CSV table of N, CA and C in Angstrom, one decimal:
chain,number,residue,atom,x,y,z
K,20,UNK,N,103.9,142.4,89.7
K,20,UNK,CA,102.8,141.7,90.4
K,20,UNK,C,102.1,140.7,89.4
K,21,UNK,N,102.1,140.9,88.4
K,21,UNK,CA,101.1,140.6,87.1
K,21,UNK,C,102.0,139.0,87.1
K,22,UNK,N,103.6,138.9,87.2
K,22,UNK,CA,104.0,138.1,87.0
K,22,UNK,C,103.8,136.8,87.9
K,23,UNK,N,103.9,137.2,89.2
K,23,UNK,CA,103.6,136.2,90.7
K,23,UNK,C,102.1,135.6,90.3
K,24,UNK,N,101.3,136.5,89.7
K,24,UNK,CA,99.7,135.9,89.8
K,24,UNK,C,99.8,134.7,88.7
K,25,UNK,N,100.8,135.3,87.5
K,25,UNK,CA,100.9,134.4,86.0
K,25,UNK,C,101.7,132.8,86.7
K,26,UNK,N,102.3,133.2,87.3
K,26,UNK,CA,102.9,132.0,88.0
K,26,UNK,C,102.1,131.4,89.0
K,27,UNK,N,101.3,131.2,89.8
K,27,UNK,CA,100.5,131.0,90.7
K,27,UNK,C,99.4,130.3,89.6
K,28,UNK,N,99.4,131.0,88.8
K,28,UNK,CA,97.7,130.2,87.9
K,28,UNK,C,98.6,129.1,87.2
K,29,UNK,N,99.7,129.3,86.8
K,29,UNK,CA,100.1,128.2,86.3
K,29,UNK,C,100.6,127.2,87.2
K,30,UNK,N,100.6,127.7,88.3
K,30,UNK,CA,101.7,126.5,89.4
K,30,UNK,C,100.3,126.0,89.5
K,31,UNK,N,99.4,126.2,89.6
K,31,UNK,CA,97.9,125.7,90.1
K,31,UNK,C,97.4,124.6,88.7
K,32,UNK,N,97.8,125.2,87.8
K,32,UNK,CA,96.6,124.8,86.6
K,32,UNK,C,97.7,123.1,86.5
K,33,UNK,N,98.9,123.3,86.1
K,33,UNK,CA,99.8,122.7,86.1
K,33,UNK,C,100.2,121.3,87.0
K,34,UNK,N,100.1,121.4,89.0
K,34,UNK,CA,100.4,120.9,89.4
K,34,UNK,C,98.7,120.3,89.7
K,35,UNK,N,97.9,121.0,89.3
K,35,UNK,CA,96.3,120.1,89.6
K,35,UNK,C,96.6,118.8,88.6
K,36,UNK,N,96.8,119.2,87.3
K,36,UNK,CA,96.7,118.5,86.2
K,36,UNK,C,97.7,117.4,86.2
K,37,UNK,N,98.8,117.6,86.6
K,37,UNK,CA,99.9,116.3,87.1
K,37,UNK,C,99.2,115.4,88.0
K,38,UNK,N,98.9,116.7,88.9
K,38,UNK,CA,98.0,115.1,90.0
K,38,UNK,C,96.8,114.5,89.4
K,39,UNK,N,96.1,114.7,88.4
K,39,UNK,CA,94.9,113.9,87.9
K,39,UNK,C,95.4,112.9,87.1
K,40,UNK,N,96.5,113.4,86.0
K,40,UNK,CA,97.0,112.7,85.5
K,40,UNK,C,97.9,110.8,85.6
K,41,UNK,N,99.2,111.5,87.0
K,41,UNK,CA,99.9,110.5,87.1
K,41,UNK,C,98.6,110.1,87.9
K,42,UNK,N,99.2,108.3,87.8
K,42,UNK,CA,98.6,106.9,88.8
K,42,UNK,C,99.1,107.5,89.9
K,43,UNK,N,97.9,106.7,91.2
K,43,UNK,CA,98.5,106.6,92.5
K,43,UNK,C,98.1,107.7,93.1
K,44,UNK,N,98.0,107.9,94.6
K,44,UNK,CA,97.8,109.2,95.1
K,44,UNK,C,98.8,109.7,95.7
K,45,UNK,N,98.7,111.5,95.6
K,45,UNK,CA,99.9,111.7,96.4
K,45,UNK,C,99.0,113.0,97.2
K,46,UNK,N,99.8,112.9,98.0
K,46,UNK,CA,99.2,113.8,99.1
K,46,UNK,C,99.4,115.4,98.9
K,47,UNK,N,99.2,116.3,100.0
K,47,UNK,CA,99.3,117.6,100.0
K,47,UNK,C,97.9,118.8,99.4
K,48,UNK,N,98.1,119.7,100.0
K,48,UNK,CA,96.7,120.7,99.7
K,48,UNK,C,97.3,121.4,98.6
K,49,UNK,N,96.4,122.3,98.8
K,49,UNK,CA,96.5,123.5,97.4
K,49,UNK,C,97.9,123.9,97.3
K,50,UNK,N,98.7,124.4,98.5
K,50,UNK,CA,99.7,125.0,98.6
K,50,UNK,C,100.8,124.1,97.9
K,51,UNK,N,101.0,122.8,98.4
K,51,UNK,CA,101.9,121.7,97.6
K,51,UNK,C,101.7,121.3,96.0
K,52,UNK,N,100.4,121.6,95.5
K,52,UNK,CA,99.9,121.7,94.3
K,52,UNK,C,100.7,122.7,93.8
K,53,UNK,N,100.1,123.9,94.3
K,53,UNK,CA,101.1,124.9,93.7
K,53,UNK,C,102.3,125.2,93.4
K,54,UNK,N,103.3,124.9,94.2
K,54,UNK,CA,104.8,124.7,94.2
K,54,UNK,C,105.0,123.6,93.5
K,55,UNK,N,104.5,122.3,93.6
K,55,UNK,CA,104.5,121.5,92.7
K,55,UNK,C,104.3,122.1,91.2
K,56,UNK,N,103.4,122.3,90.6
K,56,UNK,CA,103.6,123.2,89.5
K,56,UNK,C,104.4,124.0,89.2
K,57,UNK,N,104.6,124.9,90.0
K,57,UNK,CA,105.8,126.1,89.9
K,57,UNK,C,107.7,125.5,89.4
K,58,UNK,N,107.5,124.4,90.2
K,58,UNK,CA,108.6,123.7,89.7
K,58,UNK,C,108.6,122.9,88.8
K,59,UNK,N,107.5,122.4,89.0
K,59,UNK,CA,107.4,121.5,87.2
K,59,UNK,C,107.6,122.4,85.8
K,60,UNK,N,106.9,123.5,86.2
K,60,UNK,CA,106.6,124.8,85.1
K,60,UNK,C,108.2,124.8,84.8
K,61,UNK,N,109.3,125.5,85.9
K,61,UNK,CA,110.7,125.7,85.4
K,61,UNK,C,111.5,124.5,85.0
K,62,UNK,N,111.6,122.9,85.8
K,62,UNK,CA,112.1,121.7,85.1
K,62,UNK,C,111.4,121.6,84.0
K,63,UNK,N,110.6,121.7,83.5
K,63,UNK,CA,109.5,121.0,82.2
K,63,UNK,C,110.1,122.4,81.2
K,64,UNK,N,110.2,123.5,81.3
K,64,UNK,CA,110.4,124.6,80.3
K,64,UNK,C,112.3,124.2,80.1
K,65,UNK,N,112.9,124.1,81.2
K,65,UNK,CA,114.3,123.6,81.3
K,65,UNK,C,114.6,122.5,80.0
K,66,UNK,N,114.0,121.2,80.5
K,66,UNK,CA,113.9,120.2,80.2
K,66,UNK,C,113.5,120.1,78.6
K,67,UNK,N,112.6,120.7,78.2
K,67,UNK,CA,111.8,121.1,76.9
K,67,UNK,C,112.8,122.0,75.9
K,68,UNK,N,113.5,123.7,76.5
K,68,UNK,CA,114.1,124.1,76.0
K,68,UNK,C,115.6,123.3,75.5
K,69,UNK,N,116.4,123.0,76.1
K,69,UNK,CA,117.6,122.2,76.2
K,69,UNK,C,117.2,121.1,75.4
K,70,UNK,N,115.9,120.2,75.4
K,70,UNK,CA,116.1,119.0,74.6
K,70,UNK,C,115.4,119.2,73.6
K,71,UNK,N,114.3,120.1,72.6
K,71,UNK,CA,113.5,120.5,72.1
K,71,UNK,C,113.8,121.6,71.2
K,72,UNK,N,114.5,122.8,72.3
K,72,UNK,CA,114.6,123.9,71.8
K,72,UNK,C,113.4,124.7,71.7
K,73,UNK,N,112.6,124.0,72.1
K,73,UNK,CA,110.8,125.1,72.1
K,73,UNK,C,110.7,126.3,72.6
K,74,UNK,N,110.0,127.1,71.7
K,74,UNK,CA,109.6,128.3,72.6
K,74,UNK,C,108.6,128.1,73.7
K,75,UNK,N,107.7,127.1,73.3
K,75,UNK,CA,106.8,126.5,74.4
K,75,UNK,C,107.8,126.2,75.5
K,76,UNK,N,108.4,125.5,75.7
K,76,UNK,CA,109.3,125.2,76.4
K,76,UNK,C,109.5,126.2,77.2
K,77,UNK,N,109.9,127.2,76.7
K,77,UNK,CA,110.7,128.8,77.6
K,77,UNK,C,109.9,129.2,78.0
K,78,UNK,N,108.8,129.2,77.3
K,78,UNK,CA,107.5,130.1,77.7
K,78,UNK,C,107.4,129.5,79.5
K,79,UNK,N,107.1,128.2,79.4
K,79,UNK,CA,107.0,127.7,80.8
K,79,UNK,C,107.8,127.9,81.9
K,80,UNK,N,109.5,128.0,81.7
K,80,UNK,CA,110.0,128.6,82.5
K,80,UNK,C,110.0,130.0,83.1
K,81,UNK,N,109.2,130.4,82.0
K,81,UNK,CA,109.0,132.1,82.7
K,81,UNK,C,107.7,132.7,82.9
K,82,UNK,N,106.5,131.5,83.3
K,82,UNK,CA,105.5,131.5,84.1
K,82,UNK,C,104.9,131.7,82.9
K,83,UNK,N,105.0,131.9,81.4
K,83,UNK,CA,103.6,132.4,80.8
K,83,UNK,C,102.5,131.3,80.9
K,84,UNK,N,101.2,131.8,80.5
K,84,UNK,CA,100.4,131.1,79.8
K,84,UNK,C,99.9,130.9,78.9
K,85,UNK,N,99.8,129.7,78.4
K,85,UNK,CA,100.0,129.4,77.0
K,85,UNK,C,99.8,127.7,77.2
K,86,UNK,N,99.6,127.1,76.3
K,86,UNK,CA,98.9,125.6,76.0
K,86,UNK,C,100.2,124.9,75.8
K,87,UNK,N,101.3,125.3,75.3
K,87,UNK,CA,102.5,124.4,75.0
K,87,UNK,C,102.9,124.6,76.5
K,88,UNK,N,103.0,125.9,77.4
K,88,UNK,CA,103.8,126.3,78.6
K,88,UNK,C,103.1,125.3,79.5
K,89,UNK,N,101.5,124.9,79.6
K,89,UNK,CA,100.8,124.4,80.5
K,89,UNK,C,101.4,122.6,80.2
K,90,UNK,N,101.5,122.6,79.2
K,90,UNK,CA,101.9,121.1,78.8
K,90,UNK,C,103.1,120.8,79.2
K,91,UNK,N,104.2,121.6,79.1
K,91,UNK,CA,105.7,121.3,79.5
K,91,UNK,C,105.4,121.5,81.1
K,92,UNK,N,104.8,122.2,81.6
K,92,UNK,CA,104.7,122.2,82.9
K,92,UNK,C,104.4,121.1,83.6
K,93,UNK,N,102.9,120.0,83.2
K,93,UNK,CA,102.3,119.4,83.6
K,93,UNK,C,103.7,118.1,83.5
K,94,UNK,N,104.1,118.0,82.4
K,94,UNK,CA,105.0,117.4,82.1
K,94,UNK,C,106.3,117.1,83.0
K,95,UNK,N,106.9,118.2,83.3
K,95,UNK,CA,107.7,118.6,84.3
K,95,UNK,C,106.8,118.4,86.0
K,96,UNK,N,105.8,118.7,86.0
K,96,UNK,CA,105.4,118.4,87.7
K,96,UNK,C,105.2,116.1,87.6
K,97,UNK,N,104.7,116.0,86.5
K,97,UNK,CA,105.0,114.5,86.6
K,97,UNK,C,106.0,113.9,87.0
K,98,UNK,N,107.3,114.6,86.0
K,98,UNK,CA,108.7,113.9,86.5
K,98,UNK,C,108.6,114.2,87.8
K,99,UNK,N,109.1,115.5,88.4
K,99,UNK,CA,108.9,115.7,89.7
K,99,UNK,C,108.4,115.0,90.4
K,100,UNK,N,107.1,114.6,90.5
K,100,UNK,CA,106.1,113.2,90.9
K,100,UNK,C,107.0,112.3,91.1
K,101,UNK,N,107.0,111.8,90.2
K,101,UNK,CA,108.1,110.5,89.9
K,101,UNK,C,109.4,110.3,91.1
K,102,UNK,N,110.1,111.6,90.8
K,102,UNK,CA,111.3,111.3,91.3
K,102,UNK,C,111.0,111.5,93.1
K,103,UNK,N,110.0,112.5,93.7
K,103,UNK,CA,109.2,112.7,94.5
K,103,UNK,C,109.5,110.9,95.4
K,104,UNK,N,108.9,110.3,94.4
K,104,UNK,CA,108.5,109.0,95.2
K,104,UNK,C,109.5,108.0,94.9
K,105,UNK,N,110.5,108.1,94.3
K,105,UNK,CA,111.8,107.4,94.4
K,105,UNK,C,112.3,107.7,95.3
K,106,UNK,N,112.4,108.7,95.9
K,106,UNK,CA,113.1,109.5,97.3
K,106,UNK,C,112.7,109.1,98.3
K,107,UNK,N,111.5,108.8,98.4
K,107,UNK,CA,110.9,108.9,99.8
K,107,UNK,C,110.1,107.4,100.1
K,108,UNK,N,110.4,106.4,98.8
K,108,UNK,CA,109.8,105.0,98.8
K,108,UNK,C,110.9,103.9,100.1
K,109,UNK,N,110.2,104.1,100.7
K,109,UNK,CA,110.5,103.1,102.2
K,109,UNK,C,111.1,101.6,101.6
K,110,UNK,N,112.2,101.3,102.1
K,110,UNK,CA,112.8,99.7,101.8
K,110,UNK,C,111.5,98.6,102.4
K,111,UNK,N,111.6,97.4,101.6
K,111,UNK,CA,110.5,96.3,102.6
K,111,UNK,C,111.6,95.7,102.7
């Protein structure tokens, strides 16, 4: 149980902080914030371990909290952002 909450504060803390950060607005409530984080947390800990090797890195894919885990997260919900809106960017 301890772990779902550890993940949840990070999917939150995480996908808030992507949205403040990147330009531009993107839509969605608390619930899309959340998941947005939760998967930035695992691509960003992914992404970080593999290219890095960081324990910060890992730490994020396995929900902890911690200041390197929140950074690789935030990090990873940006990409996600990014690619978010390559996908779904309408032709003119």
């Amino acid at each position: 149980m301890t772990n779902i909450i550890a993940w949840l504060v990070l999917g939150l803390i995480a996908g808030a902080l992507a949205k403040l950060f990147y330009p531009g607005t993107q839509g969605g409530g608390i619930l899309s914030t959340i998941v947005l984080g939760i998967l930035g947390a695992v691509f960003g800990g992914y992404l970080g371990q593999v290219l890095l090797g960081s324990s910060s890195a890992a730490a994020a894919s396995v929900g902890a909290l911690s200041l390197g885990s929140i950074l690789f997260s935030v990090i990873g919900a940006m990409i996600l952002i990014f690619l978010w809106g390559l996908l779904t960017r309408r032709a003119v």
